[in-house]
Each structure stands twice: as structure tokens, then as C-alpha cells.
Amino acid sequence: MILGLDIGGANTKAASADGKYAQSVYLPLWKRPPLEKILKRINAEQKPEAVAVVITGELADCFSSKREGLESIMAAVCRAFSSPAFPCPVYFWGYSGFRGRDIEEPTDQADILDIAAANWSASAELLARELGDCLFVDMGSTTTDLIPILARPLAAKNDFLRLSRGELVYMGLLRTNLNSILPLARIRGQQVPVAPELFAIIADAHLASGHIDPDRYTCDTPDGTDVSRISSLRRLARSVCADLEEIGERGALAIAEQACIEQKNRLMAAIERQAELHRLERVAAAGIGEELIAEAATRLGLDCILLSELYGSRISDLFPAYAAARLLETDPVYLR
């Protein structure tokens, strides 16, 4: 069994190359969670023959730099899979492919940044082989990747450049601050500024509108209270410095609906920009925001392939981990 890991700032995801195992754990790195302990448990339970790793958590603000973040995460991974009972080799995917690294070898500092935020690269490489030309769009809890594939992935090699080129949109299905999507809300015929405070997130809008169930709200709530429709409505009301007694459920729902519409419009604009730039007519949608991507692509008149239909819904939600495992299966660094 080959295990793939995608260690992000908010979630750590794991999947086997055969697709039979898939798990996502909410593990916000900025809170210094027990990453190594969780990985050791996965190692003991799954007993993989090898591990393929992609990393995006190096940008978490608990680290002073990307390099420090990579070193910390890589060390935790290697310790977790060096158990005397279940030792196995670890391989890190970067933009130039896998780096074979036995757990006892020192870290090669020269090209460590090649590994930073390369999870999309593993996904796009696998899709280039199995689907061909398309615009790969993957929406997670925090961000959305838009990767043009024309025989090979064409996106820039770091997050800074991808952000500037529209290949990375810092907007996800759950964790995005409501104010960053909806600066102004229309309530009772008035334009009301949405407070630039962490009162509500887009997950509250999706939950209140019935787009997601409570079990899909897999992140911290802004106020630390429960995940329920009524609590989401309270948070939405608070985003305009009110409560439900003042604006009612109808007012809070108006905020939710406007936020969801604005998010879809922004996603459509991002997809349209990349599709036109690279003359692509097909979108491959993945991630927990797969349905939203499909809606946006359809409204733009683009063909859309759902990775949940090709690989299963659980795999679509954590596709980079699965892709890394699949790529390692046939990579010379592993086969030798």
C-alpha cells in the first residue's frame, strides 16, 4: 500500500494509491497541533510500504519563513514514519518531481523550496496523464487552484506568482472571511457595510442557505460556538453589527444568499480568465467545492468533468494526496 499525504495549514489529508483509504483531519498548524502523533497513528493503522508527501502548510504563521515551515513539517513526517515497528521510506513531491529521501538522510537545503505548496502540481501531473488538456480547478476549505493543462501543467512555480496570475484565488468553500467576499450587503433596501472583523465566514453562508450540511462545516466557527443553522444565522447577523432580534432570520439569510452569489461570480470570473487565456473548453473540478465549480463552469458554457465521478467523492475532496500516491507508484525513485 502506497500512502499519499497532503499536509496543509488547516487540514492534513491522506489517501492510498488504490483509493480504498481516504481521510481528512482538521489540524490547524498555527495552533501547534500534534501532527507527528496523528501521522504515527496513520502509519500504525495503515502500515504503508512507502509514503508520498505534498506540503502546503509551510505558510502557516506559526513559522517565521517557508523554509522553517518546510523543515518542521518534513521532520515531523520523517519521524512519524521511522517507527521501529513500521518503518517505511518517505518521498517528497516538488515541482521537479519526487525527492527520494530515506528517513535517516539529512535534508538537502539547496532545493527545499521546490517542495513548497506543490500539492497542485501532483494533481495536475496526474490529470495531464489521465485526462489531457483541461483547466484543473480545485476548491478546498481555504483556497482555489486554477491550473491550465496543455500537455503539461502550465502554472507558475510558487504561490506568489500564481496569486498574481490568477492561478491561485484565496477563497475557499469554508474558511474565507465573509467580509472579503461581501463588503456590502443589501438589507431592507439599505446598503450596509459588512464589518471587517471575523464575525462570520463563508461556511456560515453556505450552511444557512442549505448548500452544505453541518458535517461539512469542518473548521472552527468564528465565535467558537456550535455548528448549526441558527448559530450560523447569528454569526451572519453579527457581521453587520446586528443580531437576529434586529434584522430577523430573513435579514441574515439575505446576507448569506448575497455572499454565495458573489462567491460564485468571483469563481466564474477566475475560471473564465484562465479558460480564455489558454483557450481551454474543459474544466476538471475537484475538492469540497466541486459542485460550485461545476455550476460556474456550466454557466460559462464550458464542459465540466467531476473528479468525484471518475475517482469517487472522497478522493475528489483530497485529490493531491491521492495523486501523490498514484505518481509514486510508477516513479523511478521508488521503483529502484
Coordinates of C-alpha atoms in Angstrom, one line a residue:
M1 CA 0.0 0.0 0.0
I2 CA 1.4 3.4 -1.0
L3 CA 0.1 6.3 1.1
G4 CA -0.2 9.9 -0.1
L5 CA -0.2 12.8 2.3
D6 CA -1.2 16.4 1.7
I7 CA -0.2 18.5 4.7
G8 CA -1.9 21.9 4.6
G9 CA -2.1 24.7 7.0
A10 CA -5.6 23.8 8.1
N11 CA -6.1 20.1 7.1
T12 CA -3.9 17.1 6.8
K13 CA -5.2 14.6 4.2
A14 CA -4.3 11.0 3.4
A15 CA -5.2 8.6 0.7
S16 CA -3.9 5.3 -0.7
A17 CA -2.9 4.8 -4.3
D18 CA -5.7 2.3 -4.8
G19 CA -8.3 4.8 -3.5
K20 CA -9.5 2.4 -0.7
Y21 CA -8.3 4.6 2.1
A22 CA -9.1 8.3 2.4
Q23 CA -9.1 10.6 5.4
S24 CA -9.0 14.3 6.2
V25 CA -8.2 15.6 9.6
Y26 CA -8.8 19.3 10.6
L27 CA -5.3 20.1 12.0
P28 CA -4.6 23.9 12.0
L29 CA -0.9 24.1 12.2
W30 CA -0.9 27.7 13.6
K31 CA -2.3 26.1 16.8
R32 CA 0.7 23.7 17.0
P33 CA -1.4 20.5 16.9
P34 CA 0.1 17.0 17.4
L35 CA 0.9 16.5 13.7
E36 CA 3.5 13.8 14.4
K37 CA 1.2 11.9 16.7
I38 CA -1.6 11.9 14.1
L39 CA 0.8 10.7 11.4
K40 CA 2.2 8.0 13.7
R41 CA -1.3 6.7 14.2
I42 CA -2.0 6.6 10.5
N43 CA 1.3 4.7 10.0
A44 CA 0.4 2.2 12.6
E45 CA -3.1 1.7 11.2
Q46 CA -2.3 1.5 7.5
K47 CA 1.3 0.1 7.5
P48 CA 2.2 1.7 4.2
E49 CA 5.1 0.4 2.1
A50 CA 6.0 4.0 1.1
V51 CA 4.8 7.5 1.6
A52 CA 4.4 10.3 -0.9
V53 CA 4.1 13.7 0.6
V54 CA 3.0 17.1 -0.7
I55 CA 3.1 20.2 1.6
T56 CA 1.3 23.5 1.7
G57 CA 1.3 24.2 5.4
E58 CA 4.7 26.0 5.3
L59 CA 2.8 29.3 5.0
A60 CA 1.1 28.9 8.4
D61 CA 2.0 32.0 10.6
C62 CA 3.4 29.8 13.3
F63 CA 6.6 29.7 11.1
S64 CA 8.9 32.6 10.5
S65 CA 9.5 31.6 6.9
K66 CA 8.6 29.0 4.3
R67 CA 11.9 27.3 4.8
E68 CA 11.3 26.9 8.6
G69 CA 7.8 25.6 7.9
L70 CA 9.1 23.0 5.4
E71 CA 11.9 21.9 7.7
S72 CA 9.5 21.5 10.6
I73 CA 6.8 19.6 8.7
M74 CA 9.3 17.4 6.9
A75 CA 11.0 16.4 10.1
A76 CA 7.6 15.5 11.7
V77 CA 6.7 13.3 8.7
C78 CA 10.0 11.5 8.7
R79 CA 9.9 10.9 12.5
A80 CA 6.4 9.6 12.2
F81 CA 7.3 7.0 9.6
S82 CA 10.6 5.9 11.2
S83 CA 8.9 3.8 13.8
P84 CA 10.9 0.6 14.5
A85 CA 7.7 -1.3 14.2
F86 CA 6.5 0.2 10.9
P87 CA 9.4 1.9 9.1
C88 CA 9.0 3.0 5.5
P89 CA 10.6 5.3 3.0
V90 CA 9.3 8.9 2.6
Y91 CA 9.3 10.8 -0.7
F92 CA 8.5 14.5 -1.1
W93 CA 7.0 15.8 -4.3
G94 CA 8.2 19.1 -5.6
Y95 CA 7.8 21.0 -8.9
S96 CA 10.7 19.0 -10.4
G97 CA 9.2 15.6 -9.2
F98 CA 9.9 13.4 -6.3
R99 CA 12.9 13.7 -4.0
G100 CA 13.8 10.3 -2.6
R101 CA 14.8 10.8 1.0
D102 CA 15.4 8.0 3.4
I103 CA 14.4 9.0 6.8
E104 CA 18.0 8.9 8.1
E105 CA 19.4 11.2 5.4
P106 CA 20.0 14.9 6.1
T107 CA 17.7 17.4 4.4
D108 CA 19.0 18.9 1.2
Q109 CA 18.8 22.6 1.8
A110 CA 19.6 23.6 -1.8
D111 CA 16.2 22.8 -3.3
I112 CA 13.9 22.5 -0.3
L113 CA 11.7 25.4 -1.6
D114 CA 10.9 23.3 -4.6
I115 CA 8.6 21.4 -2.3
A116 CA 6.7 24.4 -1.0
A117 CA 3.0 24.5 -2.0
A118 CA 3.4 21.9 -4.7
N119 CA 0.3 19.9 -4.0
W120 CA -1.5 21.2 -7.1
S121 CA 1.5 20.1 -9.2
A122 CA 1.0 16.5 -8.2
S123 CA -2.7 16.7 -9.1
A124 CA -2.1 18.4 -12.4
E125 CA 0.6 16.0 -13.4
L126 CA -1.7 13.0 -12.8
L127 CA -4.5 14.7 -14.7
A128 CA -2.2 15.6 -17.6
R129 CA -1.5 11.9 -18.0
E130 CA -5.1 10.6 -17.5
L131 CA -7.3 13.4 -18.8
G132 CA -5.2 15.5 -21.1
D133 CA -5.8 19.2 -21.8
C134 CA -8.2 20.9 -19.4
L135 CA -8.4 23.6 -16.7
F136 CA -8.0 21.9 -13.4
V137 CA -9.9 23.7 -10.7
D138 CA -9.7 22.5 -7.1
M139 CA -11.6 24.4 -4.3
G140 CA -10.7 23.4 -0.8
S141 CA -11.7 25.0 2.5
T142 CA -9.4 27.9 2.2
T143 CA -8.2 28.4 -1.4
T144 CA -8.9 27.6 -5.0
D145 CA -6.3 26.4 -7.5
L146 CA -6.9 27.0 -11.3
I147 CA -4.3 25.1 -13.2
P148 CA -4.1 25.2 -17.0
I149 CA -3.0 21.9 -18.5
L150 CA -1.9 21.8 -22.1
A151 CA 0.1 18.6 -22.5
R152 CA 1.7 19.6 -19.1
P153 CA 0.7 21.9 -16.2
L154 CA 1.5 25.5 -17.1
A155 CA 1.0 27.3 -13.8
A156 CA 3.7 29.3 -12.1
K157 CA 6.0 27.6 -9.6
N158 CA 5.2 29.4 -6.4
D159 CA 2.1 30.8 -4.6
F160 CA 3.2 34.4 -5.0
L161 CA 3.4 34.2 -8.8
R162 CA 0.2 32.0 -9.1
L163 CA -1.7 34.6 -7.0
S164 CA -0.5 37.4 -9.3
R165 CA -1.5 35.4 -12.4
G166 CA -4.9 34.3 -11.1
E167 CA -3.9 30.7 -10.9
L168 CA -4.5 30.8 -7.1
V169 CA -7.5 32.5 -5.7
Y170 CA -7.5 32.9 -1.9
M171 CA -11.1 31.9 -1.5
G172 CA -12.4 28.6 -0.3
L173 CA -15.8 26.9 0.5
L174 CA -15.4 27.3 4.3
R175 CA -12.8 29.4 6.0
T176 CA -12.9 32.6 4.0
N177 CA -13.8 35.7 6.0
L178 CA -17.3 36.9 4.9
N179 CA -16.2 40.5 4.5
S180 CA -13.6 39.6 1.9
I181 CA -16.3 38.2 -0.4
L182 CA -19.2 40.6 0.5
P183 CA -18.0 44.1 1.5
L184 CA -21.6 45.4 1.3
A185 CA -24.9 43.7 2.0
R186 CA -28.4 44.8 0.9
I187 CA -30.8 44.6 3.9
R188 CA -34.3 46.1 3.9
G189 CA -33.4 48.3 0.9
Q190 CA -30.2 49.7 2.6
Q191 CA -26.6 49.1 1.6
V192 CA -24.8 48.1 4.8
P193 CA -21.0 47.6 5.1
V194 CA -20.0 44.1 6.3
A195 CA -17.7 44.6 9.3
P196 CA -14.1 43.8 8.6
E197 CA -14.0 41.5 11.6
L198 CA -14.0 37.7 11.9
F199 CA -17.7 37.6 12.8
A200 CA -18.7 35.1 10.1
I201 CA -17.1 33.0 7.4
I202 CA -18.4 31.8 4.0
A203 CA -19.2 28.4 5.6
D204 CA -21.9 30.2 7.6
A205 CA -23.5 31.5 4.4
H206 CA -23.4 28.0 2.8
L207 CA -24.8 26.3 5.9
A208 CA -27.6 28.9 6.4
S209 CA -28.5 28.6 2.7
G210 CA -28.7 24.8 2.8
H211 CA -25.7 24.3 0.4
I212 CA -23.8 22.2 3.0
D213 CA -24.8 20.1 5.9
P214 CA -23.3 20.7 9.4
D215 CA -21.0 17.7 9.0
R216 CA -19.4 19.5 6.0
Y217 CA -18.6 22.6 8.2
T218 CA -15.2 21.1 9.1
C219 CA -13.4 24.1 10.6
D220 CA -13.5 26.3 13.6
T221 CA -16.5 28.6 13.9
P222 CA -15.6 32.3 14.3
D223 CA -17.2 32.6 17.7
G224 CA -16.2 29.2 19.0
T225 CA -19.8 28.0 19.3
D226 CA -21.6 25.1 17.7
V227 CA -22.1 24.2 14.0
S228 CA -25.9 24.7 13.4
R229 CA -28.1 26.7 11.1
I230 CA -29.3 29.0 13.9
S231 CA -25.7 29.7 15.1
S232 CA -24.7 30.5 11.5
L233 CA -27.6 32.9 11.2
R234 CA -26.5 34.6 14.4
R235 CA -22.9 35.0 13.1
L236 CA -24.2 36.4 9.8
A237 CA -26.3 39.0 11.6
R238 CA -23.3 39.9 13.7
S239 CA -21.3 40.6 10.5
V240 CA -23.4 43.8 10.1
C241 CA -23.2 44.6 13.8
A242 CA -26.7 43.3 14.5
D243 CA -28.4 40.3 15.9
L244 CA -31.4 38.2 14.9
E245 CA -33.7 40.2 17.1
E246 CA -32.8 43.3 15.0
I247 CA -32.8 42.0 11.4
G248 CA -34.5 38.7 11.8
E249 CA -33.8 35.4 10.0
R250 CA -34.8 37.0 6.7
G251 CA -32.1 39.7 7.0
A252 CA -29.5 37.1 7.9
L253 CA -30.5 34.9 5.0
A254 CA -30.2 37.9 2.7
I255 CA -26.6 38.3 3.7
A256 CA -26.0 34.5 3.2
E257 CA -27.6 34.5 -0.3
Q258 CA -25.7 37.6 -1.5
A259 CA -22.4 36.2 -0.2
C260 CA -22.9 32.9 -2.0
I261 CA -23.9 34.7 -5.3
E262 CA -20.8 36.9 -5.1
Q263 CA -18.6 33.9 -4.4
K264 CA -19.9 32.1 -7.5
N265 CA -19.5 35.3 -9.6
R266 CA -15.8 35.6 -8.5
L267 CA -15.2 31.9 -9.2
M268 CA -16.8 32.3 -12.7
A269 CA -14.5 35.3 -13.4
A270 CA -11.4 33.4 -12.3
I271 CA -12.3 30.4 -14.4
E272 CA -13.2 32.5 -17.4
R273 CA -9.9 34.3 -17.3
Q274 CA -7.8 31.2 -17.4
A275 CA -10.0 29.4 -19.9
E276 CA -9.8 32.3 -22.3
L277 CA -6.1 32.9 -21.8
H278 CA -5.3 29.3 -22.6
R279 CA -8.2 28.6 -25.0
L280 CA -9.5 25.7 -22.9
E281 CA -13.0 24.5 -23.1
R282 CA -13.0 21.8 -20.5
V283 CA -12.8 22.1 -16.7
A284 CA -11.8 19.3 -14.3
A285 CA -13.4 20.0 -11.0
A286 CA -12.2 18.7 -7.6
G287 CA -12.3 19.5 -3.9
I288 CA -15.1 20.1 -1.4
G289 CA -16.2 23.0 -3.7
E290 CA -16.6 20.7 -6.7
E291 CA -20.3 21.4 -7.1
L292 CA -19.8 25.2 -7.0
I293 CA -17.1 24.8 -9.7
A294 CA -19.4 22.7 -11.9
E295 CA -22.1 25.4 -11.6
A296 CA -19.7 28.1 -12.6
A297 CA -18.3 26.2 -15.5
T298 CA -21.8 25.3 -16.8
R299 CA -22.9 29.0 -16.7
L300 CA -19.8 29.8 -18.7
G301 CA -20.7 27.2 -21.3
L302 CA -17.7 25.0 -20.5
D303 CA -17.6 21.2 -20.3
C304 CA -17.0 20.0 -16.8
I305 CA -15.7 16.7 -15.6
L306 CA -16.3 16.0 -11.9
L307 CA -13.4 14.1 -10.4
S308 CA -15.8 12.6 -7.9
E309 CA -17.4 10.7 -10.8
L310 CA -14.0 9.4 -12.0
Y311 CA -12.3 8.7 -8.7
G312 CA -15.0 8.9 -6.0
S313 CA -16.2 11.7 -3.9
R314 CA -13.8 11.1 -1.0
I315 CA -10.9 11.1 -3.4
S316 CA -12.0 14.3 -5.1
D317 CA -12.1 16.0 -1.7
L318 CA -8.4 15.2 -1.1
F319 CA -7.1 14.7 -4.7
P320 CA -3.5 16.0 -4.2
A321 CA -2.8 13.2 -1.6
Y322 CA -4.2 10.6 -3.9
A323 CA -2.3 12.0 -6.9
A324 CA 1.0 11.9 -5.0
A325 CA 0.4 8.3 -4.1
R326 CA -0.5 7.4 -7.7
L327 CA 2.5 9.2 -9.1
L328 CA 4.9 7.4 -6.7
E329 CA 3.7 4.0 -7.9
T330 CA 5.4 4.4 -11.2
D331 CA 8.2 6.8 -10.3
P332 CA 11.8 5.5 -10.8
V333 CA 12.9 7.0 -7.4
Y334 CA 10.5 4.5 -5.8
L335 CA 10.9 1.5 -8.2
R336 CA 14.6 1.3 -7.9

